[in-house]
Short mmCIF file of C-alpha atoms in Angstrom, two decimals:
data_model
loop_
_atom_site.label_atom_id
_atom_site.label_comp_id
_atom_site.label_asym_id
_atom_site.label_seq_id
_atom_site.Cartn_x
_atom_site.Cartn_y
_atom_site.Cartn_z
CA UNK A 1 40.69 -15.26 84.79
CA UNK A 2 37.23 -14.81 85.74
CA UNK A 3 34.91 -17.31 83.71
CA UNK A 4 32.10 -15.94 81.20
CA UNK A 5 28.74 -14.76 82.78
CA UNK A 6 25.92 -17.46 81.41
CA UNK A 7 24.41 -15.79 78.83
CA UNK A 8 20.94 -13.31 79.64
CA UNK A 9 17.79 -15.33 79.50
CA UNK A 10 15.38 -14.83 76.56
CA UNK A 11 12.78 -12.29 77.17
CA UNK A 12 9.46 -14.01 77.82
CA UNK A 13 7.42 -13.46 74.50
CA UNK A 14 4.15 -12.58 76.16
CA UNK A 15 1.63 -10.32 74.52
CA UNK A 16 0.74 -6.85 75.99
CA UNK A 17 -0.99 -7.18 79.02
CA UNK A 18 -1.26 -11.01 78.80
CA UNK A 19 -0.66 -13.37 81.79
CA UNK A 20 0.24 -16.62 80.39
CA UNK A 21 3.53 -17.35 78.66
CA UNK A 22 1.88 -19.13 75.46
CA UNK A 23 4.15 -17.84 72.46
CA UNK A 24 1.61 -15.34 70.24
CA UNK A 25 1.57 -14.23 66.89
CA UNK A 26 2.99 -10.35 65.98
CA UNK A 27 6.21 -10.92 67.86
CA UNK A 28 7.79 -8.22 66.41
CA UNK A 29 5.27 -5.95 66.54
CA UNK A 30 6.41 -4.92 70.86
CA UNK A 31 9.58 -3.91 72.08
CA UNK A 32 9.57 -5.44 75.41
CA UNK A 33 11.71 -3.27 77.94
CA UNK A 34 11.40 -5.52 81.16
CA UNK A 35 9.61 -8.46 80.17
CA UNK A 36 8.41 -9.12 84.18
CA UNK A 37 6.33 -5.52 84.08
CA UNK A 38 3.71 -5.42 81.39
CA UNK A 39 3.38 -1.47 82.09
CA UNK A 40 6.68 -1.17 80.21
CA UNK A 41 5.46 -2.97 76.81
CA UNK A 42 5.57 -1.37 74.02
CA UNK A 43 3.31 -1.89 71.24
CA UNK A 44 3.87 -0.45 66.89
CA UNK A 45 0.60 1.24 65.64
CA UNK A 46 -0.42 -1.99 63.72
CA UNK A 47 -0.47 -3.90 66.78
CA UNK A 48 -2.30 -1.40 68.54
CA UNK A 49 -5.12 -1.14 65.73
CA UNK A 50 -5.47 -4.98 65.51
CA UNK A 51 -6.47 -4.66 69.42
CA UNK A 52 -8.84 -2.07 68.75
CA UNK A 53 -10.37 -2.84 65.58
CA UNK A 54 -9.42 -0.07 63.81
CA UNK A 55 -7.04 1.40 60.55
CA UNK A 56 -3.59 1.99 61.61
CA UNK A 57 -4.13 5.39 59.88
CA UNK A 58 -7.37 5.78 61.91
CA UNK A 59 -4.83 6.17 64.95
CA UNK A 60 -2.52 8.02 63.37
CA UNK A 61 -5.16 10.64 62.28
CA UNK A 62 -6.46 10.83 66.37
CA UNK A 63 -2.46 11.50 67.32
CA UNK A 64 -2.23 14.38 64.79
CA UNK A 65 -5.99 16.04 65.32
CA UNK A 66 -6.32 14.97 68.67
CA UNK A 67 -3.02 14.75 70.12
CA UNK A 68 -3.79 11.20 71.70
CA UNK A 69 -1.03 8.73 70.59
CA UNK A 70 2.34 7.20 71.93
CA UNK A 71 3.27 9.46 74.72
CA UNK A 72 7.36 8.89 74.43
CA UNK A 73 9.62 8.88 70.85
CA UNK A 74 12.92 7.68 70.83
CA UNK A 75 15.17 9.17 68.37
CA UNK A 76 15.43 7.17 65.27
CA UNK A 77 12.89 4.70 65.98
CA UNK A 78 9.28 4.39 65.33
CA UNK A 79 6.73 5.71 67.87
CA UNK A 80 5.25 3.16 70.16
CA UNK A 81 2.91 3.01 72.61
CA UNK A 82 2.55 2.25 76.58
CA UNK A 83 0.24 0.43 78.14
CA UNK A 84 -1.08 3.75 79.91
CA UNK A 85 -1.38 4.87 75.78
CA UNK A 86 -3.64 1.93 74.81
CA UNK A 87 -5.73 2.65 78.04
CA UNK A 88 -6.51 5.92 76.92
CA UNK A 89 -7.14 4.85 73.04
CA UNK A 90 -9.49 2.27 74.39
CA UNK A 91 -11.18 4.86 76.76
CA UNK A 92 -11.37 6.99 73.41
CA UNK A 93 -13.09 3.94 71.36
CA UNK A 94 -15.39 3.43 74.38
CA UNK A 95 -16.63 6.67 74.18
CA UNK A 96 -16.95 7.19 70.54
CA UNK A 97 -19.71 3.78 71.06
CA UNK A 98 -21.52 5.73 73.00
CA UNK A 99 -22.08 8.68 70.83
CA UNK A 100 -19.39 10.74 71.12
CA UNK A 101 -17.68 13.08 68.81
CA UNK A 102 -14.03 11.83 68.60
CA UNK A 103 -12.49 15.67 69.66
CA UNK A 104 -15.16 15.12 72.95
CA UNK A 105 -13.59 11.50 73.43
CA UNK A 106 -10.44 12.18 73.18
CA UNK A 107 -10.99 15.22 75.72
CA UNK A 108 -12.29 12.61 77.93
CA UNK A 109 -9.92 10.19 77.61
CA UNK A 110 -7.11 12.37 78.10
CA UNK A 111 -8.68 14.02 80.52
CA UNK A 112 -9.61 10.36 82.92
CA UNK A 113 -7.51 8.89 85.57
CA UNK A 114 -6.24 5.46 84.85
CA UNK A 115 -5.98 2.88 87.44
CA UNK A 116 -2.28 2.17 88.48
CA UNK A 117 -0.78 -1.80 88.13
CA UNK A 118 -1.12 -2.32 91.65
CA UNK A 119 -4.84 -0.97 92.10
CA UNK A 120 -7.74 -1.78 89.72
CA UNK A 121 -10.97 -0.17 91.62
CA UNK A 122 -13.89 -1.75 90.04
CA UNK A 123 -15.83 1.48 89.39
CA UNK A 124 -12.91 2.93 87.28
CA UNK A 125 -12.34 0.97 83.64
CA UNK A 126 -9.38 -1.09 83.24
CA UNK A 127 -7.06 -2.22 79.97
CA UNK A 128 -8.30 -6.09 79.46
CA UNK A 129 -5.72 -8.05 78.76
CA UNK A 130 -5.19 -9.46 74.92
CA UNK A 131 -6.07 -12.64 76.16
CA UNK A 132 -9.27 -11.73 78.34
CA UNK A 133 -11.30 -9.71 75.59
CA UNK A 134 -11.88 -9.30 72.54
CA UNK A 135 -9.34 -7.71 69.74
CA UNK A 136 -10.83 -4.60 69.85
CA UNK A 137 -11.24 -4.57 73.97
CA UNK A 138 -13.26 -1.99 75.19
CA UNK A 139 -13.13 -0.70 79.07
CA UNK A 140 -15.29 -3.45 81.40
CA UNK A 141 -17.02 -0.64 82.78
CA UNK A 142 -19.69 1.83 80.27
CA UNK A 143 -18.94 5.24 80.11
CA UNK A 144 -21.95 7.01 80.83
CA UNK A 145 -23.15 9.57 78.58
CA UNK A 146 -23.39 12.19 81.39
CA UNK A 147 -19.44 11.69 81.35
CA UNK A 148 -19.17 13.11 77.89
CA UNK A 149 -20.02 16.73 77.61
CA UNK A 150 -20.91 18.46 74.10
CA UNK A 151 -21.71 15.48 72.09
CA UNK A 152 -24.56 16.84 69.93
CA UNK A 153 -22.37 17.68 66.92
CA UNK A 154 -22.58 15.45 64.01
CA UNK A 155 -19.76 13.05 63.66
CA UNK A 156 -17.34 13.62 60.24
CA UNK A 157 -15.46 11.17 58.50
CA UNK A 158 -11.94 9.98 58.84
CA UNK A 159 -10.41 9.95 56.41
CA UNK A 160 -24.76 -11.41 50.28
CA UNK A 161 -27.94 -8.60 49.67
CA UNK A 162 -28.27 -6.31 52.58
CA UNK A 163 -31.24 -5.73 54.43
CA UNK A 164 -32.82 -3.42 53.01
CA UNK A 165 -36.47 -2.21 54.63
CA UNK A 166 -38.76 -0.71 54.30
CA UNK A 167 -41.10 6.15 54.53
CA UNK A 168 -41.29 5.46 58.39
CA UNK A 169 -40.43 1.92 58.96
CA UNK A 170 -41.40 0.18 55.66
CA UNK A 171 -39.56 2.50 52.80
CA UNK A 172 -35.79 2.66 53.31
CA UNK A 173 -35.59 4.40 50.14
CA UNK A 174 -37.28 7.46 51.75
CA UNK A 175 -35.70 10.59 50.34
CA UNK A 176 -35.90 12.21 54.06
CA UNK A 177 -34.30 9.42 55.40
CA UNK A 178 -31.54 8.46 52.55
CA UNK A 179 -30.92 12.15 52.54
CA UNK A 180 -29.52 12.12 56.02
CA UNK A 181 -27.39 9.52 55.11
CA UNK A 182 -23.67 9.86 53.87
CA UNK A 183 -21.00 6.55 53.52
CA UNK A 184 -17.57 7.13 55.00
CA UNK A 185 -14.59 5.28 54.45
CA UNK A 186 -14.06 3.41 57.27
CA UNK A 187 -17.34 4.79 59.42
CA UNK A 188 -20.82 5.89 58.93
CA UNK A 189 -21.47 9.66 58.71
CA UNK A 190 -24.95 10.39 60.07
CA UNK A 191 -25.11 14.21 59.58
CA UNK A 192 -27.92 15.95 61.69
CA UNK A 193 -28.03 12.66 63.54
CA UNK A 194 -28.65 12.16 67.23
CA UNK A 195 -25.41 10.90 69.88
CA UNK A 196 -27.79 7.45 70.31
CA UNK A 197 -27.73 7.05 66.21
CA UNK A 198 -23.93 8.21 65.84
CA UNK A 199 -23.31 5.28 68.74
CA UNK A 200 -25.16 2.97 67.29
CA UNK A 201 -23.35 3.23 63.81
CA UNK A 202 -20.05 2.73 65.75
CA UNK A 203 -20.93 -0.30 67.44
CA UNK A 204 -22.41 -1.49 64.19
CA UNK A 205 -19.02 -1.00 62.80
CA UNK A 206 -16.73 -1.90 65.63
CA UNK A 207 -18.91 -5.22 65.44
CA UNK A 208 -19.93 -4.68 69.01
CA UNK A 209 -22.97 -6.76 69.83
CA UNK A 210 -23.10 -5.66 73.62
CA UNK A 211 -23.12 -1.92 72.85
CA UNK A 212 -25.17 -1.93 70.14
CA UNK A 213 -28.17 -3.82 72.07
CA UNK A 214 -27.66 -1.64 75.23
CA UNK A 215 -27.86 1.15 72.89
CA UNK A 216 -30.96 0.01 71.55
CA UNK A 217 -32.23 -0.83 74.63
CA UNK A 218 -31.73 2.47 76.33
CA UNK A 219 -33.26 4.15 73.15
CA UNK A 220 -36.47 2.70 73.69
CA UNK A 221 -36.46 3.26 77.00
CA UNK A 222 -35.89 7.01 77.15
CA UNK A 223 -37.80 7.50 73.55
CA UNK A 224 -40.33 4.56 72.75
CA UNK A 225 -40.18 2.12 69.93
CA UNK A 226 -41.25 3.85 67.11
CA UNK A 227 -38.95 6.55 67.17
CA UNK A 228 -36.01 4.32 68.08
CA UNK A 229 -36.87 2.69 64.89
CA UNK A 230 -37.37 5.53 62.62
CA UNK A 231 -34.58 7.91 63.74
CA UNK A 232 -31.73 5.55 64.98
CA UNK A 233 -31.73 1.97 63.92
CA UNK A 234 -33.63 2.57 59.94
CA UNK A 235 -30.63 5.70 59.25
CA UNK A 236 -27.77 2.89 60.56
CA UNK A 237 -29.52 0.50 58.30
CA UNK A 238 -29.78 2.53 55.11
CA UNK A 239 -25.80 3.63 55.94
CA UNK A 240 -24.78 -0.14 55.21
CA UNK A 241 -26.71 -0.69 52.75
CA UNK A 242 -25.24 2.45 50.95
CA UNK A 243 -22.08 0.90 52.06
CA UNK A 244 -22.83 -2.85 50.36
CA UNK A 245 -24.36 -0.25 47.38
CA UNK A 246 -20.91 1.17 47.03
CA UNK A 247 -18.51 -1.19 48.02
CA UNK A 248 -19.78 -4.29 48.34
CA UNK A 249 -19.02 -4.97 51.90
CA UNK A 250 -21.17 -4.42 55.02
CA UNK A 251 -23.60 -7.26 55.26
CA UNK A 252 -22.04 -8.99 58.42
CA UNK A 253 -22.51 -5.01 60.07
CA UNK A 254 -26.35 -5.35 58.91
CA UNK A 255 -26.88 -8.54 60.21
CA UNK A 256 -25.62 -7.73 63.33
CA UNK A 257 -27.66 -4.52 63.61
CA UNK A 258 -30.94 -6.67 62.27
CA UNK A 259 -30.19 -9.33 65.24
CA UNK A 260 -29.70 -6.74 67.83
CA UNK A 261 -33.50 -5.43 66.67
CA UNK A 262 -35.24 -8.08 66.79
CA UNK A 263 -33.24 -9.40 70.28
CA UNK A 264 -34.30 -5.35 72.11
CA UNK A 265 -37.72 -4.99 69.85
CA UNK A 266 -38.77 -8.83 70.81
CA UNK A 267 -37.68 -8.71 74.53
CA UNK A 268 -39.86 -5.59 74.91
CA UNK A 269 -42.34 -7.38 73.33
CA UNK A 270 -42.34 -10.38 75.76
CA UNK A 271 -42.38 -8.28 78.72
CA UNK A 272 -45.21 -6.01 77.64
CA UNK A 273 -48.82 -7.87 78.71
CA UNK A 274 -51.55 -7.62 76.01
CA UNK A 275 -55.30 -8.80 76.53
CA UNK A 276 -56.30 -12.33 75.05
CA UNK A 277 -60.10 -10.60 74.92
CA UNK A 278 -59.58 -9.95 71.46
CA UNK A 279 -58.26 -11.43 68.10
CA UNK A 280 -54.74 -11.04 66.82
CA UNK A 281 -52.92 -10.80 64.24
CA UNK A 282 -51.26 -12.44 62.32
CA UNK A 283 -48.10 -11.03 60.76
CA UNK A 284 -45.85 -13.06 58.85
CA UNK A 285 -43.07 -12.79 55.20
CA UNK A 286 -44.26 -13.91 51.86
CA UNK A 287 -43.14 -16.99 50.57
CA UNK A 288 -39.18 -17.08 49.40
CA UNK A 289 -38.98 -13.64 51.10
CA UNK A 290 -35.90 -13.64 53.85
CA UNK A 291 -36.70 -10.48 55.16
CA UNK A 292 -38.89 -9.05 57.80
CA UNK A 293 -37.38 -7.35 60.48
CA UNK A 294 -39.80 -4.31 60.43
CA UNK A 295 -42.45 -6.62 61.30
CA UNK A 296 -40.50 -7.15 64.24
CA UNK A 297 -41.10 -3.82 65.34
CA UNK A 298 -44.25 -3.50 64.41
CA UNK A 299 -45.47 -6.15 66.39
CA UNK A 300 -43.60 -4.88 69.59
CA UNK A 301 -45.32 -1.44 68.76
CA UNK A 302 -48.75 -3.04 68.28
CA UNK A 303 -47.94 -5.44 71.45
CA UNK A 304 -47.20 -1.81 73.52
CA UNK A 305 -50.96 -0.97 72.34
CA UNK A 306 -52.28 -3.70 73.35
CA UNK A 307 -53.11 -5.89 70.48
CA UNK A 308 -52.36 -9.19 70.44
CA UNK A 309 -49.86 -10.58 67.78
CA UNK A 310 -48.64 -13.97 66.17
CA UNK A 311 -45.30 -12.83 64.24
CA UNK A 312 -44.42 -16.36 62.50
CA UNK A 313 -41.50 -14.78 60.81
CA UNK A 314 -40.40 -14.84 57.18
CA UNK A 315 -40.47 -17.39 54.14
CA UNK A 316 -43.70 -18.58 55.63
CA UNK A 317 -45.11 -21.87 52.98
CA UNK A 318 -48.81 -20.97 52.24
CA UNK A 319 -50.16 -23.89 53.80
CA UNK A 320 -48.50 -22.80 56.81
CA UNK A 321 -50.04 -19.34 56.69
CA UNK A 322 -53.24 -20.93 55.79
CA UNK A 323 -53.17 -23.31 59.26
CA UNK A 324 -52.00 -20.54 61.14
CA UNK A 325 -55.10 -18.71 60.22
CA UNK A 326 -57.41 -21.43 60.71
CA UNK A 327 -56.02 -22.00 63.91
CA UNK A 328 -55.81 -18.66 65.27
CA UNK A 329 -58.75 -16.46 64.12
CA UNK A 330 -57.29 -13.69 63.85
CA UNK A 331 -58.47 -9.68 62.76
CA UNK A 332 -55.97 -8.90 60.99
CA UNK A 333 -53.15 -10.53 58.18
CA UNK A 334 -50.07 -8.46 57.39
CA UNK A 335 -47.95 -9.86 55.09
CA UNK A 336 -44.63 -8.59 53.80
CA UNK A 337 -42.69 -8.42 50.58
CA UNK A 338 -39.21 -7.24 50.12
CA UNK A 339 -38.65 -7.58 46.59
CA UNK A 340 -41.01 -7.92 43.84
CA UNK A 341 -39.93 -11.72 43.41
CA UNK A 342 -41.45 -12.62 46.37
CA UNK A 343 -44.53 -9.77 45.84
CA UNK A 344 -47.14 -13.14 45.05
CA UNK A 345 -50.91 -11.53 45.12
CA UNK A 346 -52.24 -15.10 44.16
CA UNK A 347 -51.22 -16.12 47.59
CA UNK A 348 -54.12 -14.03 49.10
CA UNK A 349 -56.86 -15.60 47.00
CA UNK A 350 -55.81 -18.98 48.25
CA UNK A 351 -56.13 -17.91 52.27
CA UNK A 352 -58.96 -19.57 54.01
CA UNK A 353 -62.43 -18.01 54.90
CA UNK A 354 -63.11 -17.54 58.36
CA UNK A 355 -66.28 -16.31 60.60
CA UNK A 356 -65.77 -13.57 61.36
CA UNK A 357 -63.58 -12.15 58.42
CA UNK A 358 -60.20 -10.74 58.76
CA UNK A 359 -58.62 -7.74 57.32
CA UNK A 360 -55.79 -8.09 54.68
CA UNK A 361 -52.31 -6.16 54.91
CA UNK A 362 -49.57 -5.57 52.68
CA UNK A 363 -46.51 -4.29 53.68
CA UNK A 364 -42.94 -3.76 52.45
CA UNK A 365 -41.44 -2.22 48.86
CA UNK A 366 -42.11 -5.65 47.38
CA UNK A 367 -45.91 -4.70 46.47
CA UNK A 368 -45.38 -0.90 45.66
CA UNK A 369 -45.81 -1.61 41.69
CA UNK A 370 -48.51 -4.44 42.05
CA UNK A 371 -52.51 -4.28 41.55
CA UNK A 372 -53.46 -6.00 44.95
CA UNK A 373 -56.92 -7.51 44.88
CA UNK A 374 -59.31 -4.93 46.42
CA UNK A 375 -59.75 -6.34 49.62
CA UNK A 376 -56.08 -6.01 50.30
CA UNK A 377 -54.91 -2.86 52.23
CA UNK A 378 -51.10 -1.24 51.19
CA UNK A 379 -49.52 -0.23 55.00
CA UNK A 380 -46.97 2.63 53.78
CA UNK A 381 -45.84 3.35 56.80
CA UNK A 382 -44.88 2.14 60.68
CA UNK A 383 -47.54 4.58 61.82
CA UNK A 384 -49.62 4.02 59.74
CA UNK A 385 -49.90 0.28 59.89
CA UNK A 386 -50.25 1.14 63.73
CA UNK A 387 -52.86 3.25 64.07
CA UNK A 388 -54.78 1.48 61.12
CA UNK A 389 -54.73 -2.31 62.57
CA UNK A 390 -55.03 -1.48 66.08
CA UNK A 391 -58.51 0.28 65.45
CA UNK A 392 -59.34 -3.40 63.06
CA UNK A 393 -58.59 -5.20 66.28
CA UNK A 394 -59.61 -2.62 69.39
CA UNK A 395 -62.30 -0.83 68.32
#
C-alpha cells in the first residue's frame, strides 16, 4: 500500500500582478490558475473596476459597444479577465485622459501590442502592478495624441460649495458657456468641446492629478492662457459644479481641477520675466471670500504682458490689503468677490491714499447687484480686465 500524497500546497493569495506575498483584501474576487505566473490571473469585473476607477457597468457597457472585455468564457461561470485584458482596459482609460472618444480608444487599445512577461521595453506601456500604482493604474508611458486618430467628436455619456467663477473668466453663469455644458452620470459631457477639454474632464474625474496638469500644461503651450482658461478649464469647472448643483457630489473633482490651475497658471507665471520699471498691481479676495482662482489666471495673463503683479490670494484682512498697498505702490487694485456676502464696498473707502493714485477693480459675481463707489471700475470679463489694467499700468 502506497502511502497518501501530502496534501497540494495553498495557492499563494497574491493580488494580480503583485510581487510580494502580503495577504490582500478581495480574495475572492481572482481565480488564480497557476499561482507562480501572474499572466494566468484572473480577475471578476468588480475587481477590475476597483483597479481602474471606474463602474463595473462602465466596463460592461465598453465589452458590449466596444467589444473590449474578458477575452475567454468558461461555460457556466462568470466572465473574467487576463492580465493581457486589464492591459488593454488600462490602455483604453489612458487614452480616454487624453481626449479620446471611447470607440477611438478602444480601437487603439485593441489595436496596440502589449509587451510579453519576459520583455517590458521601456518605450511601450506596461500593466503596473496593484501594488506599484495607484487603483486606477494608468500605462507609465503617455499616449500621445498623434497615436489616436479621429478624436474630434464630442464624447456621450455612459450610461462643501463648489467653486464656482466667474462671461470669459469671471461669469461662470455665462449662458454661452453653461450652454455647452451637460452632467452625465458617471462623466462629464462637453458637447462641441475640444479633445484637450474632453481630457481634461476625464482626468478631473478619474482624480488624476498628473494628467490633468500635463493637460493643462500642454494647453497653454500650444494655445496661450486665456483661451486655455476660457474654453477648457472654465467648461470642466461649470460641469462639476452642475454636478454638486444636481447631486451634491463633485467638490473633491473641483478642487483638484482649481489646484492643478493655479500649480500650470502660477508656474507660467514664475517663469515669464516682467519689468520692475513700472508699478504693479495688486490683486487680492475680499475679506471672508475663499475664492479666487481666476485671479490666478489673470495675473499669469497680465504677467505674459508684462505687468508686474502682487497676487496675495484670498480672505485678505483689510489691514493687510491696506499695508500691502502702502508698501507696494501699486497702479492698480483688483479685488474679488464671489458671493454677495463677501461683496463689502465699505472696504474701498477705508484703503489708504497714495501719491500717485491707483486705479480701483472689482471683479467676480459677488459685486454684479452692488452700487460701487464711482471711482471703482466693474472688470466683466478676463479680457477685459486685461486689456483695461495693462494700459493703467503700461501706457
Amino acid at each position: 500500500m502506497h502511502p497518501e500524497p501530502p496534501p497540494a500546497p495553498a495557492p499563494d493569495p497574491r493580488p494580480f500582478g503583485a510581487t510580494s506575498r502580503k495577504p490582500v483584501d478581495h480574495v475572492n474576487d481572482r481565480d488564480e490558475h497557476d499561482p507562480e505566473d501572474p499572466s494566468a490571473l484572473r480577475l471578476t469585473v468588480a475587481a477590475v473596476a476597483r483597479r481602474l476607477g471606474v463602474a463595473p457597468a462602465t466596463l460592461r457597457t465598453w465589452n458590449r459597444r466596444y467589444g473590449i472585455g474578458p477575452s475567454d468564457h468558461a461555460p457556466g461561470r462568470h466572465r473574467r479577465y487576463s492580465a493581457d485584458d486589464v492591459a488593454r482596459l488600462e490602455l483604453m482609460q489612458h487614452a480616454l485622459v487624453r481626449g479620446a472618444s471611447p470607440a477611438e480608444a478602444a480601437r487603439y487599445a485593441t489595436s496596440a501590442r502589449l509587451p510579453r512577461p519576459d520583455a517590458d521595453p521601456p518605450d511601450r506601456p506596461r500593466v503596473v502592478s496593484a501594488e506599484a500604482g495607484p487603483p486606477g493604474g494608468v500605462p507609465l508611458e503617455p499616449v500621445g495624441l498623434e497615436q489616436v486618430a479621429g478624436i474630434d467628436r464630442p464624447v456621450g455619456a455612459e450610461a462643501g460649495d463648489p467653486l464656482l467663477l466667474g462671461g470669459g473668466a469671471f461669469d461662470l453663469e455665462s449662458p454661452d458657456l453653461g450652454s455647452r455644458v451637460r452632467v452625465g452620470g458617471r462623466v462629464l459631457r462637453l458637447p462641441g468641446s475640444s479633445r484637450r477639454t474632453r481630457g481634461v474632464g476625464r482626468a478631473a474625474l478619474a482624480m488624476d492629478a498628473a494628467a490633468l496638469r500635463r493637460l493643462l500644461v500642454e494647453g497653454i503651450a500650444a494655445d496661450g492662457l486665456a483661451a486655455t482658461w476660457e474654453e477648457v478649464a472654465a467648461p470642466v469647472l461649470i460641469a462639476v459644479a452642475d454636478r454638486w448643483a444636481s447631486t451634491g457630489a463633485g467638490v473633491e473633482i473641483e478642487h483638484l481641477i482649481s489646484e492643478a490651475v493655479i500649480g500650470a497658471y502660477s508656474a507660467h507665471m514664475q517663469a515669464t520675466p516682467v519689468t520692475d520699471r513700472v508699478r504693479p498691481v495688486v490683486l487680492a479676495g475680499m475679506p471672508q471670500e475663499l475664492h479666487n482662482l481666476p485671479l490666478t489666471v489673470l495675473a499669469a495673463v497680465l504677467a505674459e504682458r508684462g505687468v508686474p503683479c502682487r497676487p496675495l490670494g484670498p480672505n485678505l484682512p483689510p489691514d493687510a490689503l491696506a499695508a500691502a498697498i502702502r508698501r507696494t505702490a501699486p497702479a492698480a487694485v483688483v479685488l474679488w468677490s464671489q458671493s454677495p456676502d463677501s461683496a463689502d464696498v465699505e472696504l474701498f473707502g477705508g484703503l489708504p491714499r497714495t501719491r500717485p493714485q491707483f486705479r480701483l477693480f472689482a471683479a467676480g459675481p459677488g459685486w454684479q447687484n452692488t452700487t460701487l463707489p464711482r471711482r471703482v471700475t466693474r472688470l466683466t470679463s478676463l479680457g477685459e480686465a486685461t486689456s483695461v489694467i495693462s494700459d493703467v499700468i503700461l501706457t
